[in-house]
Coordinates of C-alpha atoms and ligand atoms in Angstrom, one line a residue:
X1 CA 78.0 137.4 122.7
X2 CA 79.6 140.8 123.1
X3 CA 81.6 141.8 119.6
X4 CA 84.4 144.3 119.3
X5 CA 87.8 144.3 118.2
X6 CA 87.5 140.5 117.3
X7 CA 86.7 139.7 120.9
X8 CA 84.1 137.9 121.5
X9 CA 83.3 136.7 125.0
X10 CA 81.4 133.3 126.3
X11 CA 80.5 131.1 128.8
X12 CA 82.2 128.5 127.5
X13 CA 84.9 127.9 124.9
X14 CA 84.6 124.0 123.8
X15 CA 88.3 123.5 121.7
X16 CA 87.1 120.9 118.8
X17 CA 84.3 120.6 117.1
X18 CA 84.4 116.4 117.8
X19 CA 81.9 113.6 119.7
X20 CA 83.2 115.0 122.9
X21 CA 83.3 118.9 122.1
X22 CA 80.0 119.2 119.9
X23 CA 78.2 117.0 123.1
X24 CA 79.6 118.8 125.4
X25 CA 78.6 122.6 123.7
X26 CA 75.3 121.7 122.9
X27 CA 74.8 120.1 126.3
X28 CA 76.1 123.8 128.1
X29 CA 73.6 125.4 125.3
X30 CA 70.9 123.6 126.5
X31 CA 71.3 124.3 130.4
X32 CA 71.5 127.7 129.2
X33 CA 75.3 128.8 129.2
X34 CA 76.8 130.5 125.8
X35 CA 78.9 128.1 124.1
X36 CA 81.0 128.0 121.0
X37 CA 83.4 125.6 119.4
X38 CA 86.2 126.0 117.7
X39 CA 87.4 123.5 115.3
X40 CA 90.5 124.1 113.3
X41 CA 88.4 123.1 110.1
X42 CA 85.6 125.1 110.9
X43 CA 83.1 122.1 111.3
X44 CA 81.7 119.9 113.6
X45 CA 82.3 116.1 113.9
X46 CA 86.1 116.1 114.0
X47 CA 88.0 112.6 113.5
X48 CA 84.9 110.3 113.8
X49 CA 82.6 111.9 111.4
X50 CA 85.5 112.7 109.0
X51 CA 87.9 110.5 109.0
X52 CA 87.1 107.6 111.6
X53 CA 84.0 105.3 112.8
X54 CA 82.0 107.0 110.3
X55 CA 83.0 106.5 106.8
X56 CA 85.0 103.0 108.3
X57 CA 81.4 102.0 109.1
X58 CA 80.2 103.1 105.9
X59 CA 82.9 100.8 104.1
X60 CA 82.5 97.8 106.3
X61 CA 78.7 97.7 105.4
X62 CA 80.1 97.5 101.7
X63 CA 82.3 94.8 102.8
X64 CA 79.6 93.1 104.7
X65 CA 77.3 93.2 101.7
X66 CA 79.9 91.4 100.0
X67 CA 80.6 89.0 102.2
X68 CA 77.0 88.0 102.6
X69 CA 76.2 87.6 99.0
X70 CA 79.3 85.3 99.4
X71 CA 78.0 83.3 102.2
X72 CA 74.7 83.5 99.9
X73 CA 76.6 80.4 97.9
X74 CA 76.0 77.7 100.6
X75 CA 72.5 77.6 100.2
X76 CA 72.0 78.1 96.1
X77 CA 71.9 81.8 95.4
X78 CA 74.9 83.2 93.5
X79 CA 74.8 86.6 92.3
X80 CA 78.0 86.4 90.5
X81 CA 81.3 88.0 90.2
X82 CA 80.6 91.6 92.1
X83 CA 81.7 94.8 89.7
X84 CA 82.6 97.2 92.2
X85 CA 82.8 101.3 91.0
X86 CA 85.0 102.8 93.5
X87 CA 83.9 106.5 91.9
X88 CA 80.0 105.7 93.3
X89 CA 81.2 104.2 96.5
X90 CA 83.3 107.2 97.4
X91 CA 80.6 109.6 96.6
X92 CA 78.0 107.9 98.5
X93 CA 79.9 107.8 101.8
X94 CA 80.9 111.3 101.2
X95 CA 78.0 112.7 100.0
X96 CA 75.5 110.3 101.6
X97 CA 76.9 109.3 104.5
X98 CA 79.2 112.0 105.9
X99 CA 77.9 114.8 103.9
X100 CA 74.8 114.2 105.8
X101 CA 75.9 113.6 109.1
X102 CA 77.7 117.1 108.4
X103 CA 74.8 118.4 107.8
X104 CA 72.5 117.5 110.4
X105 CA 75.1 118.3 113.0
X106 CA 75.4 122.3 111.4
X107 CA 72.0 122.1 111.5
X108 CA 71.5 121.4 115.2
X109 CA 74.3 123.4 116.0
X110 CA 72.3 126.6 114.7
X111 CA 68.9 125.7 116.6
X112 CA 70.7 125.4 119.6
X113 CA 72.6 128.4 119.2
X114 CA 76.3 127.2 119.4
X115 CA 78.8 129.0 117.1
X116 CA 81.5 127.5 115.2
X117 CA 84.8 129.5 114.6
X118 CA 87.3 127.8 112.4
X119 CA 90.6 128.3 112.6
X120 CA 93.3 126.7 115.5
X121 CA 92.9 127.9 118.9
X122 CA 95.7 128.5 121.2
X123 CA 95.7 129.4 125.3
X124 CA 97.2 132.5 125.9
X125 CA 95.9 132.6 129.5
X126 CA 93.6 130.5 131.7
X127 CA 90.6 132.4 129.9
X128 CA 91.5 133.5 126.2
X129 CA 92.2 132.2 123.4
X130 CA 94.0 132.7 120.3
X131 CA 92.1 131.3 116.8
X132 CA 94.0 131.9 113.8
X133 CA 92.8 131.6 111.2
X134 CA 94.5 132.2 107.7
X135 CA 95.4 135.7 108.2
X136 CA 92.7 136.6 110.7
X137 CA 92.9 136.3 114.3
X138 CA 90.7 136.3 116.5
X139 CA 90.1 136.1 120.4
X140 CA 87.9 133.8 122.3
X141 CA 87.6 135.3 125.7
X142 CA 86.0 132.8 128.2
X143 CA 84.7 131.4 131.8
X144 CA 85.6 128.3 131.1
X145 CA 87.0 125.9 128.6
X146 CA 86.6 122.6 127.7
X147 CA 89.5 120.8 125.6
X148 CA 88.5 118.0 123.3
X149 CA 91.2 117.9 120.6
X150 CA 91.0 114.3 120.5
X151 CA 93.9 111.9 118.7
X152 CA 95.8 111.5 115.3
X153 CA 97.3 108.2 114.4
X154 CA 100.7 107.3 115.4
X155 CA 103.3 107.1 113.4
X156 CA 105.7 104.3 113.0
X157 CA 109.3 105.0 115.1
X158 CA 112.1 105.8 113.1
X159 CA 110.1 104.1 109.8
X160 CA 108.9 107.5 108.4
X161 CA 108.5 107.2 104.8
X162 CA 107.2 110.2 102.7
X163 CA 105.4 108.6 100.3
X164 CA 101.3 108.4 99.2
X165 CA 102.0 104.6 99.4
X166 CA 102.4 104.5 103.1
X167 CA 98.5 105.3 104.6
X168 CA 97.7 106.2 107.7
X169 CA 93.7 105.5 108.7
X170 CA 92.7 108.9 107.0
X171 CA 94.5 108.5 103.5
X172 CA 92.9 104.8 103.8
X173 CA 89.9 105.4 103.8
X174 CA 89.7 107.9 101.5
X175 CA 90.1 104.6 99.2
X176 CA 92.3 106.1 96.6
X177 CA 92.2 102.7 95.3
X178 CA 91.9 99.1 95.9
X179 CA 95.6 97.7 95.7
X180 CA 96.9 94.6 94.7
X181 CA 99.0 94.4 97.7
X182 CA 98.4 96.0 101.1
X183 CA 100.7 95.9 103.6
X184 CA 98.8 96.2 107.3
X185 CA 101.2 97.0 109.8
X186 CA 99.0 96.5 113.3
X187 CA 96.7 94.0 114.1
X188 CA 94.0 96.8 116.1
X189 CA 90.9 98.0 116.1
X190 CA 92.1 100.0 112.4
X191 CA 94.5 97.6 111.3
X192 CA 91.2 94.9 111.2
X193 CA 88.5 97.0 110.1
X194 CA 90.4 98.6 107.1
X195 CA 92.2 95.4 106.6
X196 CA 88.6 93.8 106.0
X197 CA 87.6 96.4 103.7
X198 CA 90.4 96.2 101.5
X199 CA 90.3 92.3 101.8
X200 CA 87.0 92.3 100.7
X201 CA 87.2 94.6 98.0
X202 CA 89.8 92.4 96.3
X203 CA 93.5 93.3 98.2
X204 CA 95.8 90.6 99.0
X205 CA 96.6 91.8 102.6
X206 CA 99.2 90.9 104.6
X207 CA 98.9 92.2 108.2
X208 CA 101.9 92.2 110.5
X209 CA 101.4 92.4 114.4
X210 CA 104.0 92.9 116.7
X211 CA 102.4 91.0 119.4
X212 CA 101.5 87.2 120.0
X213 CA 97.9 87.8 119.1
X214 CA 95.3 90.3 117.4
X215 CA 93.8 92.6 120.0
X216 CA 96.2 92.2 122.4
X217 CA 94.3 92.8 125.5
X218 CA 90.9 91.5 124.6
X219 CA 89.9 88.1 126.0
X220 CA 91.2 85.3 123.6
X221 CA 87.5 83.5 123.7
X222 CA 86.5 86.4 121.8
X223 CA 89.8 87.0 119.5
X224 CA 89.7 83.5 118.3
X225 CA 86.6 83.2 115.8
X226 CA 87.9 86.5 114.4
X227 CA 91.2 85.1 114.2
X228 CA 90.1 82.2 112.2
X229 CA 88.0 84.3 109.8
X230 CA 91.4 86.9 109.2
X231 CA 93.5 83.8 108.6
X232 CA 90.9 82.7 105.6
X233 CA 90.4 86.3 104.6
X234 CA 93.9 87.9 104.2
X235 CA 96.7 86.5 102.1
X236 CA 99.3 86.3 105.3
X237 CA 98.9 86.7 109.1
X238 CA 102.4 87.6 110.9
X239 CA 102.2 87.3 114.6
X240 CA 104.9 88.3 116.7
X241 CA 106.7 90.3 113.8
X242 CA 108.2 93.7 113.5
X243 CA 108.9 95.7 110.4
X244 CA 112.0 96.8 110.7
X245 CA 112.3 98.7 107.4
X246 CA 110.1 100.5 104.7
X247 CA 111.6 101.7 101.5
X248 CA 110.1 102.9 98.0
X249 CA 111.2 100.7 95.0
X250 CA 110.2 101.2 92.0
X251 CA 106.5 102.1 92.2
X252 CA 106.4 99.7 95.3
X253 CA 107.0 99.6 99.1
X254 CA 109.7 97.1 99.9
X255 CA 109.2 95.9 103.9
X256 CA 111.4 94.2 106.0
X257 CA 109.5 91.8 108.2
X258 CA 111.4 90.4 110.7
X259 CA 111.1 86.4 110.4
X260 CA 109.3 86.7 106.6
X261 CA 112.5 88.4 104.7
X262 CA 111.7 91.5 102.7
X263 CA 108.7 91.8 100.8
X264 CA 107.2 94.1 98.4
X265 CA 103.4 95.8 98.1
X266 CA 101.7 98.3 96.8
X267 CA 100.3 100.2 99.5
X268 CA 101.3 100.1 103.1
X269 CA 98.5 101.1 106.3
X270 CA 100.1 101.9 109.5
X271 CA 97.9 101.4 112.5
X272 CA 100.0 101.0 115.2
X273 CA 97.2 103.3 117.6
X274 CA 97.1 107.3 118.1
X275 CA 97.8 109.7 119.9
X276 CA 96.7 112.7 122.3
X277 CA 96.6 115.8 120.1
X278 CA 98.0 118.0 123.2
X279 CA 100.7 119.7 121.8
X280 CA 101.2 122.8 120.7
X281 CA 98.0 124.4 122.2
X282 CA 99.0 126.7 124.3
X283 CA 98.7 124.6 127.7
X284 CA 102.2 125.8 128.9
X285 CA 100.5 129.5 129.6
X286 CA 97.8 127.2 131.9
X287 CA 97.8 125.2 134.6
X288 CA 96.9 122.1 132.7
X289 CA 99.0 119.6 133.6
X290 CA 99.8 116.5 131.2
X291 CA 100.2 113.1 132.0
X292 CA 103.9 111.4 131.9
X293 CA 103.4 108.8 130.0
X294 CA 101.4 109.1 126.7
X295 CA 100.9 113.3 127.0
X296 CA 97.0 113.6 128.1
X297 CA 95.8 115.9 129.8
X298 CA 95.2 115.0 133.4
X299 CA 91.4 115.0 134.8
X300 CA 89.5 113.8 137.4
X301 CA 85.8 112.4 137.0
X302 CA 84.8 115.4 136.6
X303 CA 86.4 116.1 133.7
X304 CA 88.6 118.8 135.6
X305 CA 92.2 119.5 134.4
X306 CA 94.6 120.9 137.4
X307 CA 93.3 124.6 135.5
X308 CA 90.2 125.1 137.6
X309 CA 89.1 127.6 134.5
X310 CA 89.7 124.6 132.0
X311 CA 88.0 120.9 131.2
X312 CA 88.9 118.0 129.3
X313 CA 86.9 115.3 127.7
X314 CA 87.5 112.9 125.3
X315 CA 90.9 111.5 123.5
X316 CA 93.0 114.1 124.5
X317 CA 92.0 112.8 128.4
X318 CA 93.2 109.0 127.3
X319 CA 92.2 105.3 126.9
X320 CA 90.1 104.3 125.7
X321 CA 89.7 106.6 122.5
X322 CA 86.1 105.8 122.0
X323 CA 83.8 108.8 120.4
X324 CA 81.1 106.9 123.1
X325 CA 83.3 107.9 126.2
X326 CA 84.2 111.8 124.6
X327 CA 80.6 111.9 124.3
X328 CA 79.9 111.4 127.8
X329 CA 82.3 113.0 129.3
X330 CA 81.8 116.4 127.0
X331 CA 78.0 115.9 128.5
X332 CA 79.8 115.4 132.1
X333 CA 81.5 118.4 132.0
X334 CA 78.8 120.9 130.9
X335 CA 76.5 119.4 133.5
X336 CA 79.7 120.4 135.9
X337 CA 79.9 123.8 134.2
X338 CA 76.0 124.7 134.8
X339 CA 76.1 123.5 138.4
X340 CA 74.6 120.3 138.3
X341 CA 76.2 117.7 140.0
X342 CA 77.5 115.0 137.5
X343 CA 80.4 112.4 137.2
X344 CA 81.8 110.6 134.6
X345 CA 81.8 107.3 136.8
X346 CA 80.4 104.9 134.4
X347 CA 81.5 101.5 135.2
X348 CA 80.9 99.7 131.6
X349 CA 82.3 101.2 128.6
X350 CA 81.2 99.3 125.3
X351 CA 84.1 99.0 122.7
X352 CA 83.5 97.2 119.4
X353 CA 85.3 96.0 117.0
X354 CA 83.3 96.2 113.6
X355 CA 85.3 93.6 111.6
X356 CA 83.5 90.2 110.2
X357 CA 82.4 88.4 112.9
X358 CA 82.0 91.7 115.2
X359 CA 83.3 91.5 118.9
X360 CA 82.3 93.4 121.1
X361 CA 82.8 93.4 125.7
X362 CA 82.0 96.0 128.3
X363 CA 83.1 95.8 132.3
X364 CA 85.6 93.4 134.0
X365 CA 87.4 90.7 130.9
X366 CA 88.4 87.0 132.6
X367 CA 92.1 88.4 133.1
X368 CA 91.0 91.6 134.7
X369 CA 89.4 89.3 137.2
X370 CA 91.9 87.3 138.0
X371 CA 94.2 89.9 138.0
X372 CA 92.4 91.9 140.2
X373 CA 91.7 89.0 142.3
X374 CA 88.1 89.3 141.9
X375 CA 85.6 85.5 142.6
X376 CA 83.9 85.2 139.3
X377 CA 81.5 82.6 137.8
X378 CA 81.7 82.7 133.7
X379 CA 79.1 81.3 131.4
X380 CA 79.9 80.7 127.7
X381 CA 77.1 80.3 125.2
X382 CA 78.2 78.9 121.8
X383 CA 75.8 80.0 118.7
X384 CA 75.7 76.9 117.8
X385 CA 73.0 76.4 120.2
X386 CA 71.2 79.3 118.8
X387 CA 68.2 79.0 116.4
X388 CA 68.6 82.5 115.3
X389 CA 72.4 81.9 114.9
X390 CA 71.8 79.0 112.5
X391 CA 69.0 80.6 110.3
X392 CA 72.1 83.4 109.7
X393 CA 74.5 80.6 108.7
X394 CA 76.7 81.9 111.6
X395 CA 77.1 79.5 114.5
X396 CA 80.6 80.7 114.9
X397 CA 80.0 83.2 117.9
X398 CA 80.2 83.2 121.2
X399 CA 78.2 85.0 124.2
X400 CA 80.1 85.3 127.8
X401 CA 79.2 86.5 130.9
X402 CA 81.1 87.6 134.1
X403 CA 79.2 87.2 137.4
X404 CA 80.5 88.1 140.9
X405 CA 80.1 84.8 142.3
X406 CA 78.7 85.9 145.9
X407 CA 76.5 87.6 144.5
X408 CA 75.3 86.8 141.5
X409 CA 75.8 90.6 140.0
X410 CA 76.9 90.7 136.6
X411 CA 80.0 92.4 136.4
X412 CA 81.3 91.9 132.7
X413 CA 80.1 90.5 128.8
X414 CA 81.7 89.9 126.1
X415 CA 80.5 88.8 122.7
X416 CA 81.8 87.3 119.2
X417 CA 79.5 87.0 116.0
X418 CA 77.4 89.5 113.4
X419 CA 75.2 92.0 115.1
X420 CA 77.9 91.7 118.6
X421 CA 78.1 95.5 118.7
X422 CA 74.2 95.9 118.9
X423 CA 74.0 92.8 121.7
X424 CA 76.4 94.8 123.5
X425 CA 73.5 97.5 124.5
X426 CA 71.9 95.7 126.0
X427 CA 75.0 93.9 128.5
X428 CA 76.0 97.4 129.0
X429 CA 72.8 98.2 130.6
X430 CA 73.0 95.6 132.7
X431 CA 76.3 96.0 134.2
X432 CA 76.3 100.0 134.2
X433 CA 72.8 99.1 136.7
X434 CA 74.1 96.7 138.4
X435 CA 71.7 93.6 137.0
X436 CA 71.7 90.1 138.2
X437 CA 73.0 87.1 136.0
X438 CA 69.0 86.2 137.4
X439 CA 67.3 89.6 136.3
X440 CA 68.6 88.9 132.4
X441 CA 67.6 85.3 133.0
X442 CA 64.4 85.8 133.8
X443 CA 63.7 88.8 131.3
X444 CA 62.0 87.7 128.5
X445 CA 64.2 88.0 125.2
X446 CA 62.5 87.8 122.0
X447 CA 62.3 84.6 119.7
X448 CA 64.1 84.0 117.3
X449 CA 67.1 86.5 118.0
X450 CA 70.6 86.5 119.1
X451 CA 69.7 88.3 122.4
X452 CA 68.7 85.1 123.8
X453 CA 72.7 84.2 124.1
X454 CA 72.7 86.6 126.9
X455 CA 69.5 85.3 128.8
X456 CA 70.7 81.9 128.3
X457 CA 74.6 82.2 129.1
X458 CA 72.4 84.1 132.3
X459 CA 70.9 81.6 132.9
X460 CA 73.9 79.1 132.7
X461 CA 74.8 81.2 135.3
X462 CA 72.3 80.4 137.8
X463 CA 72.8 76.2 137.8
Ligands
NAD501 P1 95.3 99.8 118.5 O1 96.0 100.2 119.8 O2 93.9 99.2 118.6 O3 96.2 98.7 117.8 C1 97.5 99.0 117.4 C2 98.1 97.6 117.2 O4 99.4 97.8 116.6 C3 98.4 96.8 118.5 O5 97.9 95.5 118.2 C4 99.9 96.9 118.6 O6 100.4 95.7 119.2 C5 100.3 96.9 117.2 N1 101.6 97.6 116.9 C6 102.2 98.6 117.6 N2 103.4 98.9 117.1 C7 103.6 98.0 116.1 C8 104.7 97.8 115.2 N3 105.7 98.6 115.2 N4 104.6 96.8 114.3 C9 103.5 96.0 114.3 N5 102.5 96.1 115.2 C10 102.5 97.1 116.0 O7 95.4 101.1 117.6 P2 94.7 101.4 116.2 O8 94.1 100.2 115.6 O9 95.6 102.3 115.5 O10 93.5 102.3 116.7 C11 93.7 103.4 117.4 C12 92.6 103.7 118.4 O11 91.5 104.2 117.7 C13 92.1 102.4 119.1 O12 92.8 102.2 120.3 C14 90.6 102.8 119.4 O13 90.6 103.4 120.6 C15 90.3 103.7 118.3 N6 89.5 103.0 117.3 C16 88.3 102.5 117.6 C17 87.5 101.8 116.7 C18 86.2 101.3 117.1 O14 85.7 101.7 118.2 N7 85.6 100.3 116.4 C19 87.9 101.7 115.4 C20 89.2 102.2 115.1 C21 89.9 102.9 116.0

């Protein structure tokens, strides 16, 4: 790096330091180009690490705990009322959890080389940029850049309320404390998880989704079983409702759900989804283009924005916002930018929802299919017929399995029940390498474990 006048100049410039921007830095430090990130908090991990999948994780294993020692009833061990510390469990997914990840990530950063700049970086040409920081500015001169800004969470339209009672997934799950009565306003991946957690930890929640079902989009074999469990879990499912108004009353959030009059709670989440962090970085003195609708920034599988000096990965490039797909592509595009010849042309991308039972799917869903037009066959496996199933108390999942029917090449899985987003490894695998309903049939799958739902919904498959 050449320094001078608060110029430095790089090989690449990787803008935010998340899953998509620290893979794709330390992939271009490896294959030898110069890379630094910069990350308007000076740190690597971004939303995930800090204020996403990693601490929601973290607080749904607290919530599964619970709900296991619960379960732990039906067959004569009761460990009694739990006493829950919030000080201890905010430390230890802080300090253990995230703290630690931190770590380890600054860590590798170092050995590989890659520098972190803090401070907010703006384009001021197709091969500088601007990082402000505090008073101090600095310039970033580069060959290339990649941009993985990522998402923040939406905010309700025309519902803004300025108070510490209305969350969005951040203030959430910094669990400032577990309230009485929490108002969930999506029925999403967040609204779910979170809605658990506070569930669990003693919240009456009331969750309020706009559309007919949770998840709209995922296949209803797999929504179901979760449906049931939310219905038993939270104090009041509201399909098909809107909230049409918000308003602080005395030390309470009065809501107006449409259908269910006007109702009052403590603390209110909105999860209604997120959205691209593209604005306000510079792209107008590029050639970046964005996208119409939702604001990305417009790639192609290469991770190439219409700026043939600047990438994209991650987020900021759209659905779906999965740090597993940022991660990818960020690798993609330094593979691209040290000459390799690389494509982000996966065809299966897991997704998982981590809520109580888990579900999980990668490749073509039942609608897709038909929508597309595609000739399927579909097993489904009920855990009910699974041994392992019923030594976990939990025959309410489901395995299911999307075949082309000519030619027997399995094209899509989805899964409902405990451990769904570790199955899904494996279904990935198989339709990201093309595998035969036969070739999972005929694998051996250990016993007793879940993993046989796959082999034998495979194997319903081949009757
Ligand atoms: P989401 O898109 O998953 O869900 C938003 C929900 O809010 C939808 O069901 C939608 O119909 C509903 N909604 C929208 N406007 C509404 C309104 N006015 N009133 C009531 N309901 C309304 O979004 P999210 O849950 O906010 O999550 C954002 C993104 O973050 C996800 O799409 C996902 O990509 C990512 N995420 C992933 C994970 C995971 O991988 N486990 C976890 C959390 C978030």
């Amino acid at each position: 790096m050449v320094m001078g006048e608060l110029v430095d100049e790089v090989d690449v410039a990787v803008l935010g330091g998340g899953p998509g921007g620290y893979a794709a830095a330390f992939r271009c430090a490896e294959l030898g180009l110069e890379a630094v990130v910069v990350d308007a908090d000076g740190r690597l991990g971004g939303a995930c690490l800090f204020e996403g999948c990693i601490p929601s994780k973290a607080l749904l294993h607290v919530a599964a705990v619970l709900g296991e020692a619960e379960r732990a009833k039906e067959f004569g061990v009761d460990f009694g009322e739990p006493r829950i510390s919030l000080d201890p469990l905010r430390k230890w997914k802080q300090e253990r959890v995230v703290g630690k990840l931190a770590r380890g990530l600054a860590s590798v950063a170092k050995g590989k080389g890659v520098e972190v700049i803090g401070g907010r970086g703006v384009f001021e040409d197709s091969s500088t940029l601007r990082v402000e920081h505090e008073d101090a500015v600095r310039k970033v001169r580069f060959k290339h850049a990649v941009i993985a800004t990522g998402s923040r969470p939406a905010g309700l339209p025309g519902l803004t309320l300025a108070s510490d009672r209305v969350m969005d997934s951040t203030a959430a799950l910094a669990l400032p404390d577990v309230p009485e009565r929490l108002l969930v306003i999506g029925g999403g991946y967040i609204g779910l998880e979170l809605g658990t957690v506070y569930a669990t930890l003693g919240s009456h929640v009331t969750l309020v989704e706009m559309t007919a079902g949770l998840l709209p989009g995922v296949d209803r074999d797999l929504v179901q079983p979760l449906q049931r469990r939310v219905e038993k879990l939270f104090a009041a499912l509201h399909l098909q409702t809107r909230v049409t108004g918000l308003r602080e009353v005395e030390a309470s959030i009065e809501a107006d759900l449409e259908g269910a009059g006007s109702q009052r709670f403590d603390r209110v989440l909105v999860a209604v989804g997120r959205r691209a962090e593209s604005a306000g970085l510079g792209l107008e003195h590029t050639r970046v283009r964005l996208t119409e609708r939702g604001g990305f920034v417009r790639v192609d599988d290469r991770c190439r924005t219409d700026d043939p000096h600047i990438f994209a990965v991650g987020d900021v490039t759209g659905e779906p916002m999965l740090a597993h797909r940022a991660s990818r592509q960020g690798r993609v595009a330094a593979e691209i930018l040290a000459g390799r010849p690389s494509a982000f042309d996966n065809v299966a991308i897991p997704a998982v929802v981590f809520t109580d039972p888990e579900i999980a799917w990668c490749g073509l869903s039942e609608a897709q299919a038909k929508a597309q037009g595609t000739a399927v066959k579909i097993a489904k496996f009920q855990w009910a017929a699974s041994g392992r199933a019923a030594t976990l108390g939990r025959s309410d999942g489901l395995t299911k399995l999307l075949a082309d029917e000519a030619t027997g090449r399995l094209l899509g899985v989805g899964i409902v029940g405990p451990g769904a987003g570790e199955l899904i490894a494996e279904a990935t695998l198989a339709v990201e390498t093309a595998a035969l309903a036969e070739d999972v049939a005929t694998t051996i799958h250990a016993h007793p474990t879940l993993s046989e739902t796959l082999m034998e919904s495979a194997e319903q498959l081949l009757r």
